[in-house]
Structures are given as structure tokens and as C-alpha cells.
Amino acid sequence: MITKVLATFAVVITGALLLYGVSDFPAFGDPHSPANAGVEGGAPSISNYYITKSYEDTKVPNLVTSVLADYRGYDTMFETVVIFAAGMAIFAILRVFSDEDDIEPNETHSEGNTFTDGDHSRIIVGTTVRLVVPVIQLFALYVVAHGHHSPGGGFQGGVILGASFIIIALAMDLDAALARFSEKSYFRLASVGILIYAGFGVLCQVLGSDFLDYGILQKIFLTDGPEMARSHSMLGVEVGVAFTVTGIMFAIYANLSSRGTLKSAL
Amino acid sequence: MAEFFQTTIHDYFNYWVYVILMMIGLWAVIAKNNLIKKLIGLSIFQTAIILFYVSIGVKDGASIPILHHHDPAAHAVSHEESHHKEGHKGDDSAAHKEPGDDKGDNAEAHAVNPDLIANPLPHVLMLTAIVVGVATLGVALALSQRIFKEFGTLEESELLEQLKGGNVDG
């Protein structure tokens, strides 16, 4: 009880101080706030540079994608590595391999859980999922591939693609999902994703430019100028990001829902 | 009163929401005894930060940070200017860079007006933060599952008691 009183006290004090500081902030929606337009007399705003110059530099109309995959490509690469490392950490923490040593054999092994076994309660859900999953996956591929022209990109498309396998696991069972996307393949996919991203960086170095400086790749893509090479490379690294995110999202679900056994989930 | 509302709440509404949400999350992290509830608090805290970042990228009257594909400056020009440009419309987008416009400095005439496009940078930062947040939440849940396996509880007080009693197996 005393903890809660002290916590409330600390939270109220902190909140009051933060709200006191709010009065110095720019108003909501102010286009000339320091975050949007830079400080007066200071350095020019990087955001405005992105808005005005990004299309000239990269020929990518979606500014979020061009900033994500090109200007801040190094940052994004390691964000992807963080996701990969999270997947590895979950594997290391939870995964158990032996059947006998399973500490809590709580459920009978996938009895009547598969769609084909004729569990009537699952027929409607299972059939719906069968019909919907291809559409979800097609949409995911669209989101990845069209990420530089419309809202989307590797992270979003990868999450949708990973969710399409999670929905299979939810509606049928984990075995049905693992039959389509096994442990071997999702970790392989995740590693390949990182490899693609880093490979683009190394390729730029090999051709004599800086790490992840895609402009030099015009020698490979045979484009007219470095701008289109940047655009194509962005699609490439987005595909790498999508691979990693797809694999790790499903890995997280598969390990958490089955307590690391990858059997008889939920 | 109305003026007070306008200057303190209305103009700074996003900051109020983020502070309140953040404090709800912070309270849960400090005061709750259950590790899962602490995680929920942590997620609310994170959501507050995301909301804060996205809200500072908002510009009144601005469009989404995706330019018109063939004419990046289409957002930025006034109505009659865009009408004036109709003649160029069939051209390749590279044609916009060529001089010969009677408006003088062509690059300026076709530049994108930053005030009419929302700030893309906070979106980029939060886009990765959301996905990384999901992955790290997964790690946190995996750790809690492991703790539950070892100790049979997720209540912090009971965990501390067990640890003090030296009742650690494995």
C-alpha cells in the first residue's frame, strides 16, 4: 500500500513538472516549430532538407521511405539487427528441444486441433482463414514492393506477412503454421534479410563508395544516374527488412505461444 | 476561462495527452506488483513517447509526406500556378528542372514548400521504434514465461521472498 502512495506521489510530481514544461513547447500543428523548421539563426532544418531535396536525390516520392532506407540507412540496418537479436534472444531464453523434459506437459498433443481432423468449431474459422490468408500475403507483398510510392515499406509489409502466418497458427494450430513456415525457414529468412541489407552496404564499398551509399550502384543497375540507383537499392533493402521482420514476428509468436516447445500451442 | 482553455489545453493538447499517458505507464511500472502488469505499463509509456514524436511532426494544413509522383511540387503551388503548369504536364519529371520558365528561378518555382508537407522524420523514427518495440516486448514476455517456469509466480513480492529464502532451483 505504501508503495502505491509513494508511486502516486512520484507520478503526480513528475507529471506536474512535465506539464509545467509544456508551456515552453511550440503549439500543436505549428509548421514553424523548431522540430519542423529548425531554430531561427541556427542550422537549417534537416526535416525541411528531406522534404525539399529528397525527390531530387532519390526519385522516391514517399519521403518516409527515402529517409528510412537511404538518409538514415545505417540506423535502419541496426534497427533490423535489433529485431533479429530479439528473435535470437527469445530462441535462447525459451526454446526447449527434448519432449520428455518438458516441464509442464499441460496439453494433449494437438488432439483434434488440425483443420482436417474435423473439429467442427474450427471449420468456419479455418475456412475463412484459408480464403483470407492469400489475400493478406498478397497485400503484404504489395506494401513491401510499393513502399516508395505509397504508404508502406519493409517493416509494415514484414509485419503483415508475419501476421498472416500467426493467423494460421491461431485459427488452425501451430503445427499447421509450422508446416508452412518451419523454424528452419523463418530463422533462415531472418538471417537472409540482414544479409541482403548489409550486402547492399558492402557492395557499395566494393564498388568504391561508402557503406550504404547506394548512388554508386548505378554501375550494377545500369540506371541513368545515381538517383534511380538509390531508388532501386531502397527497394532491395526494404525487401531485406521485410524478410527479417516476417521471420522474427512469427518466431516470437511460435516460441511464446508454445513455451518454447513449438508443439501444441495455446 | 475560454482563453485559458485555448492557450493551455487546446494549443498544447498533444502534450497533455502524452504526459498523462506516460504517467499512467510510469505508475504501473512503479506500483504494480505483477510483472505482466509492469510490462503493460511499459508499453503504455512507450506509446506515449510515440504519440509525442508523431504529434510534433504535425503541421496545420499539411499533407502526408508522400509527394506527387510525377510532379513533386504539385502540393506546393497555388491553384493558378498549377494551372500555368498544365503545359508541362506531358513532359518527363526531369523537364521541370530545365530553365525557360518565365517565372525566373525555376528551381525555386518548382521547389516543394515544406510547410505543406508533414515532417517525415518523426514518422521514420517511430516506424522503426514500433516494430522494435514489439520485438523487445516479445523478449520481455519470453523472460516472464521463463521466470514463471522457474518460480511458479509473476508477483514481484513473492519472487523477492523466494530469492531471499534462497529457494532458487536450477
XYZ file of C-alpha atoms in Angstrom:
436
model
C 0.000 0.000 0.000
C 2.797 2.394 0.919
C 4.364 1.655 -2.462
C 1.233 2.792 -4.239
C 1.022 6.006 -2.245
C 4.675 6.773 -2.930
C 4.237 5.849 -6.601
C 1.230 8.144 -6.944
C 3.181 10.903 -5.246
C 6.187 10.474 -7.568
C 3.992 10.248 -10.646
C 1.995 13.354 -9.779
C 5.184 15.354 -9.132
C 6.789 14.169 -12.377
C 3.625 14.804 -14.362
C 3.245 18.272 -12.905
C 6.839 19.138 -13.799
C 6.371 17.848 -17.341
C 3.143 19.797 -17.748
C 4.883 22.894 -16.378
C 7.472 22.470 -19.133
C 4.743 22.144 -21.747
C 4.112 25.886 -21.697
C 7.505 26.401 -23.375
C 6.710 23.974 -26.173
C 5.565 25.059 -29.622
C 1.808 24.857 -30.158
C 0.311 21.763 -31.731
C 0.456 21.867 -35.518
C 2.820 24.840 -35.718
C 4.658 24.492 -39.049
C 7.472 26.740 -37.812
C 8.257 24.893 -34.612
C 11.942 24.039 -34.060
C 11.310 20.379 -34.827
C 9.703 21.229 -38.144
C 11.565 24.288 -39.382
C 14.756 24.443 -37.325
C 15.835 27.098 -34.867
C 15.994 30.668 -36.003
C 19.600 31.628 -36.650
C 20.689 28.058 -36.119
C 21.417 25.256 -38.538
C 18.817 24.736 -41.274
C 16.205 22.114 -40.507
C 17.102 18.606 -41.580
C 13.404 17.800 -41.956
C 12.955 20.570 -44.482
C 16.017 19.345 -46.335
C 14.386 15.931 -46.595
C 11.143 17.437 -47.842
C 12.672 19.717 -50.438
C 15.644 17.706 -51.672
C 14.709 14.083 -51.169
C 12.952 13.688 -54.506
C 15.876 15.224 -56.373
C 18.337 12.979 -54.553
C 16.500 9.702 -54.760
C 13.448 9.932 -57.049
C 11.376 8.374 -54.295
C 8.092 10.220 -53.672
C 7.491 8.619 -50.263
C 9.724 10.757 -48.062
C 9.410 8.383 -45.134
C 10.916 5.568 -47.185
C 13.726 7.665 -48.586
C 14.682 8.947 -45.144
C 14.341 5.477 -43.630
C 16.276 3.487 -46.194
C 18.739 5.999 -47.571
C 19.494 9.034 -45.418
C 19.171 7.014 -42.233
C 20.025 3.668 -43.783
C 22.722 2.878 -41.262
C 20.295 3.422 -38.402
C 17.649 1.278 -40.066
C 20.120 -1.520 -40.661
C 20.819 -1.774 -36.968
C 17.136 -1.477 -36.091
C 16.744 -4.587 -38.197
C 19.649 -6.179 -36.370
C 17.907 -5.373 -33.068
C 14.821 -7.242 -34.275
C 16.989 -10.151 -35.348
C 18.783 -10.141 -31.998
C 15.410 -10.121 -30.223
C 14.434 -13.237 -32.152
C 17.717 -14.896 -31.219
C 17.220 -13.901 -27.570
C 13.759 -15.448 -27.480
C 15.184 -18.591 -29.020
C 17.909 -18.707 -26.389
C 15.568 -17.987 -23.487
C 12.591 -20.167 -24.287
C 13.368 -22.870 -26.784
C 13.404 -26.415 -25.362
C 14.085 -29.425 -27.528
C 13.551 -32.659 -25.617
C 9.998 -33.986 -25.424
C 10.391 -35.713 -22.045
C 11.953 -32.847 -20.169
C 9.073 -30.559 -20.984
C 8.373 -29.077 -17.592
C 4.654 -28.585 -17.965
C 3.081 -31.127 -20.284
C -0.204 -29.358 -19.892
C -1.984 -30.135 -23.096
C -2.522 -33.309 -25.015
C -0.578 -33.190 -28.186
C -2.641 -31.421 -30.844
C -5.577 -33.760 -30.494
C -8.334 -32.824 -32.895
C -6.766 -29.459 -33.405
C -5.899 -29.639 -37.046
C -8.367 -28.356 -39.522
C -8.509 -31.679 -41.350
C -9.385 -33.601 -38.213
C -12.886 -32.316 -38.461
C -13.208 -30.284 -35.302
C -16.464 -28.575 -36.202
C -15.868 -25.496 -34.130
C -12.866 -24.708 -36.275
C -14.308 -25.311 -39.706
C -15.730 -21.843 -40.244
C -12.702 -20.069 -38.833
C -10.297 -22.374 -40.639
C -12.001 -21.997 -43.993
C -12.205 -18.251 -43.647
C -8.530 -18.090 -42.801
C -7.674 -20.265 -45.781
C -9.505 -17.853 -48.027
C -8.182 -14.713 -46.410
C -4.512 -15.599 -45.915
C -3.513 -15.466 -49.603
C -5.096 -12.028 -49.863
C -3.269 -10.872 -46.744
C 0.025 -12.127 -48.109
C -0.552 -10.526 -51.488
C -1.321 -7.262 -49.755
C 1.842 -7.642 -47.668
C 3.925 -8.087 -50.801
C 2.255 -5.028 -52.299
C 3.031 -3.000 -49.192
C 6.701 -4.034 -49.401
C 7.074 -3.594 -53.144
C 5.161 -0.346 -53.391
C 6.721 1.171 -50.290
C 8.392 4.023 -52.061
C 5.279 5.250 -53.848
C 2.573 4.718 -51.261
C 2.468 4.243 -47.508
C 4.373 1.089 -46.731
C 7.791 -0.447 -46.698
C 9.732 -3.332 -45.309
C 8.703 -3.035 -41.678
C 4.988 -2.723 -42.370
C 4.878 -5.378 -45.064
C 7.003 -7.735 -42.991
C 4.680 -7.405 -40.025
C 1.635 -8.115 -42.223
C 3.350 -11.131 -43.755
C 4.347 -12.432 -40.331
C 0.794 -11.854 -39.093
C -0.570 -13.957 -41.944
C 1.298 -16.954 -40.528
C 0.247 -16.090 -36.995
C -3.398 -16.092 -38.086
C -2.913 -19.595 -39.498
C -1.481 -20.675 -36.151
C -4.401 -19.086 -34.312
C -7.173 -20.431 -36.496
C -5.823 -23.943 -37.063
C -2.897 -24.739 -34.811
C 0.797 -24.124 -34.549
C 1.681 -27.302 -36.405
C -0.329 -26.162 -39.410
C 1.573 -22.879 -39.450
C 4.940 -24.563 -38.897
C 4.228 -26.934 -41.764
C 4.080 -23.874 -43.997
C 6.828 -21.864 -42.330
C 9.171 -24.053 -40.322
C 11.614 -22.977 -37.666
C 14.469 -23.588 -40.037
C 12.941 -21.422 -42.734
C 11.955 -18.485 -40.564
C 15.355 -18.141 -38.996
C 16.935 -18.647 -42.377
C 14.686 -15.950 -43.822
C 15.541 -13.586 -40.978
C 19.281 -14.096 -41.472
C 18.993 -13.666 -45.228
C 17.183 -10.378 -44.651
C 20.079 -8.952 -42.640
C 22.486 -10.352 -45.202
C 20.670 -8.559 -48.035
C 20.741 -5.260 -46.173
C 24.383 -5.499 -45.157
C 25.197 -6.923 -48.585
C 23.970 -3.742 -50.234
C 26.265 -1.790 -47.930
C 29.277 -3.955 -48.654
C 28.527 -3.914 -52.376
C 28.701 -0.130 -52.315
C 32.072 -0.356 -50.576
C 33.377 -2.909 -53.051
C 32.452 -0.600 -55.910
C 34.453 2.171 -54.281
C 31.932 4.234 -52.366
C 30.910 4.459 -48.727
C 28.942 1.834 -46.833
C 25.273 2.044 -47.897
C 25.943 4.907 -50.329
C 23.654 3.493 -52.988
C 24.462 6.033 -55.707
C 27.459 4.007 -56.862
C 25.200 1.038 -57.601
C 24.208 2.657 -60.893
C 27.082 0.594 -62.284
C 25.109 -2.528 -61.449
C 21.566 -1.354 -62.051
C 22.679 0.429 -65.246
C 20.470 3.403 -64.489
C 20.863 6.855 -65.964
C 22.008 8.461 -62.773
C 22.647 7.752 -59.110
C 19.067 8.785 -58.234
C 17.374 5.789 -59.784
C 20.094 3.515 -58.380
C 19.181 4.832 -54.921
C 15.522 4.168 -55.604
C 16.178 0.572 -56.662
C 18.540 -0.056 -53.755
C 15.907 1.189 -51.335
C 13.524 -1.433 -52.650
C 16.285 -4.008 -52.162
C 16.974 -3.151 -48.551
C 13.254 -2.899 -47.820
C 12.899 -6.476 -49.032
C 15.710 -7.446 -46.666
C 13.960 -5.696 -43.778
C 10.694 -7.417 -44.691
C 12.380 -10.842 -44.641
C 13.815 -10.285 -41.186
C 10.637 -8.820 -39.711
C 8.486 -11.622 -41.177
C 10.708 -14.334 -39.765
C 11.139 -12.817 -36.329
C 7.487 -11.853 -35.843
C 6.445 -15.440 -36.434
C 9.357 -16.747 -34.344
C 8.208 -14.610 -31.412
C 4.654 -15.901 -31.662
C 5.642 -19.535 -32.171
C 8.005 -19.603 -29.198
C 5.814 -17.616 -26.815
C 2.587 -19.456 -27.578
C 4.123 -22.910 -27.163
C 6.505 -22.096 -24.289
C 9.442 -22.870 -26.498
C 8.371 -26.368 -27.463
C 6.863 -25.402 -30.828
C 4.223 -28.029 -30.112
C 0.591 -27.782 -29.098
C 0.376 -24.061 -28.744
C -2.383 -22.409 -26.757
C -11.764 30.729 -18.867
C -12.228 30.254 -22.589
C -8.937 31.994 -23.200
C -7.234 29.819 -20.626
C -8.648 26.767 -22.338
C -7.413 27.983 -25.722
C -3.875 28.783 -24.615
C -3.209 25.943 -22.192
C -5.270 22.994 -23.337
C -6.204 23.480 -26.977
C -2.816 24.535 -28.337
C -0.953 22.013 -26.211
C -3.458 19.183 -26.271
C -0.963 16.638 -27.634
C 1.476 17.314 -24.804
C -1.251 16.898 -22.179
C -2.223 13.549 -23.639
C 1.366 12.355 -23.797
C 2.163 13.437 -20.246
C -0.979 11.817 -18.850
C -0.442 8.577 -20.769
C 3.208 8.497 -19.784
C 2.352 8.979 -16.127
C -0.210 6.162 -16.284
C 2.515 3.907 -17.658
C 5.067 5.086 -15.119
C 2.628 4.500 -12.281
C 2.004 0.961 -13.457
C 5.716 0.247 -13.700
C 6.366 1.519 -10.168
C 3.257 0.494 -8.257
C 2.091 -2.763 -9.820
C 3.269 -5.983 -8.267
C 2.703 -8.267 -11.246
C 5.429 -8.388 -13.882
C 2.935 -8.614 -16.758
C 1.148 -5.524 -15.470
C 4.505 -3.764 -15.304
C 5.049 -4.716 -18.933
C 1.652 -3.296 -19.853
C 2.688 -0.085 -18.107
C 5.945 -0.056 -20.013
C 4.041 -0.438 -23.280
C 1.721 2.435 -22.397
C 4.788 4.527 -21.577
C 6.263 3.676 -24.963
C 3.014 4.525 -26.726
C 3.061 7.923 -25.044
C 6.539 8.594 -26.427
C 5.436 7.507 -29.907
C 2.421 9.795 -29.687
C 4.651 12.660 -28.599
C 7.048 12.189 -31.503
C 4.353 11.849 -34.132
C 2.458 14.850 -32.792
C 5.458 17.186 -33.029
C 5.686 16.372 -36.747
C 2.179 17.675 -37.375
C 1.803 20.877 -39.373
C -1.554 22.595 -39.694
C -2.941 22.185 -43.182
C -0.085 19.996 -44.357
C -0.412 16.853 -46.419
C 1.124 13.421 -45.873
C 4.876 13.115 -46.550
C 4.374 11.471 -49.921
C 4.921 13.677 -52.934
C 3.035 13.593 -56.170
C 4.826 11.019 -58.271
C 5.348 12.948 -61.492
C 5.211 16.433 -60.133
C 6.693 16.656 -56.640
C 5.832 20.319 -56.341
C 2.154 19.766 -57.052
C 1.308 20.155 -53.374
C 3.218 23.311 -53.037
C 1.917 25.506 -55.808
C -1.175 27.605 -55.654
C -4.116 26.903 -57.866
C -3.314 29.270 -60.705
C 0.302 28.243 -60.713
C -0.666 24.635 -61.152
C -2.917 25.728 -63.982
C 0.000 27.547 -65.522
C 1.959 24.325 -65.361
C -0.540 22.306 -67.335
C 1.506 22.817 -70.460
C 4.452 20.999 -68.951
C 2.364 18.154 -67.710
C 3.127 15.778 -70.547
C 6.847 16.193 -70.013
C 9.039 13.880 -68.057
C 9.622 14.965 -64.492
C 13.183 15.826 -65.440
C 11.794 18.575 -67.626
C 10.850 20.528 -64.539
C 14.474 21.132 -63.793
C 15.146 22.760 -67.135
C 15.263 26.528 -67.269
C 12.973 28.511 -69.502
C 10.132 29.231 -67.167
C 9.171 32.895 -67.284
C 8.956 32.926 -63.510
C 12.707 33.374 -63.240
C 14.439 30.977 -60.916
C 12.923 27.714 -61.988
C 14.284 25.607 -59.183
C 12.552 27.851 -56.712
C 9.290 27.863 -58.608
C 9.170 24.087 -58.553
C 10.532 23.590 -55.073
C 8.378 21.728 -52.619
C 7.023 24.000 -49.939
C 7.986 22.371 -46.618
C 5.047 23.990 -44.845
C 2.620 21.910 -46.890
C 4.195 18.517 -46.205
C 4.139 16.896 -42.775
C 7.513 16.337 -41.148
C 8.683 12.864 -42.226
C 11.462 12.479 -39.655
C 9.336 11.652 -36.574
C 7.396 9.152 -38.676
C 10.609 7.395 -39.667
C 11.888 7.257 -36.114
C 8.619 5.935 -34.713
C 8.092 3.474 -37.550
C 11.176 1.553 -36.532
C 10.531 2.147 -32.835
C 7.115 0.462 -33.060
C 8.445 -2.693 -34.697
C 11.499 -2.832 -32.438
C 9.124 -2.254 -29.504
C 7.119 -5.322 -30.497
C 10.294 -7.413 -30.759
C 11.636 -6.275 -27.388
C 8.215 -6.815 -25.807
C 8.477 -10.346 -27.127
C 11.786 -10.762 -25.330
C 10.250 -9.385 -22.142
C 7.342 -11.825 -22.378
C 9.761 -14.686 -23.025
C 11.686 -13.727 -19.894
C 8.469 -13.598 -17.865
C 7.485 -17.022 -19.163
C 10.863 -18.328 -18.090
C 10.525 -16.707 -14.677
C 7.107 -18.292 -14.276
C 8.557 -21.651 -15.194
C 11.293 -21.303 -12.566
C 9.360 -19.768 -9.692
C 5.726 -20.506 -10.376
C 4.719 -16.886 -9.934
C 4.972 -13.487 -11.585
C 4.249 -11.455 -8.451
C 7.276 -9.363 -7.627
C 6.873 -9.667 -3.838
C 6.659 -13.456 -3.988
C 9.647 -13.591 -6.309
C 11.697 -11.462 -3.904
C 10.649 -13.670 -0.983
C 11.728 -16.801 -2.841
C 15.028 -15.221 -3.810
C 15.680 -14.123 -0.233
C 14.904 -17.588 1.080
C 17.488 -18.986 -1.283
C 14.777 -21.073 -2.868
C 16.342 -20.995 -6.304
C 16.324 -24.177 -8.212
C 18.218 -24.847 -11.384
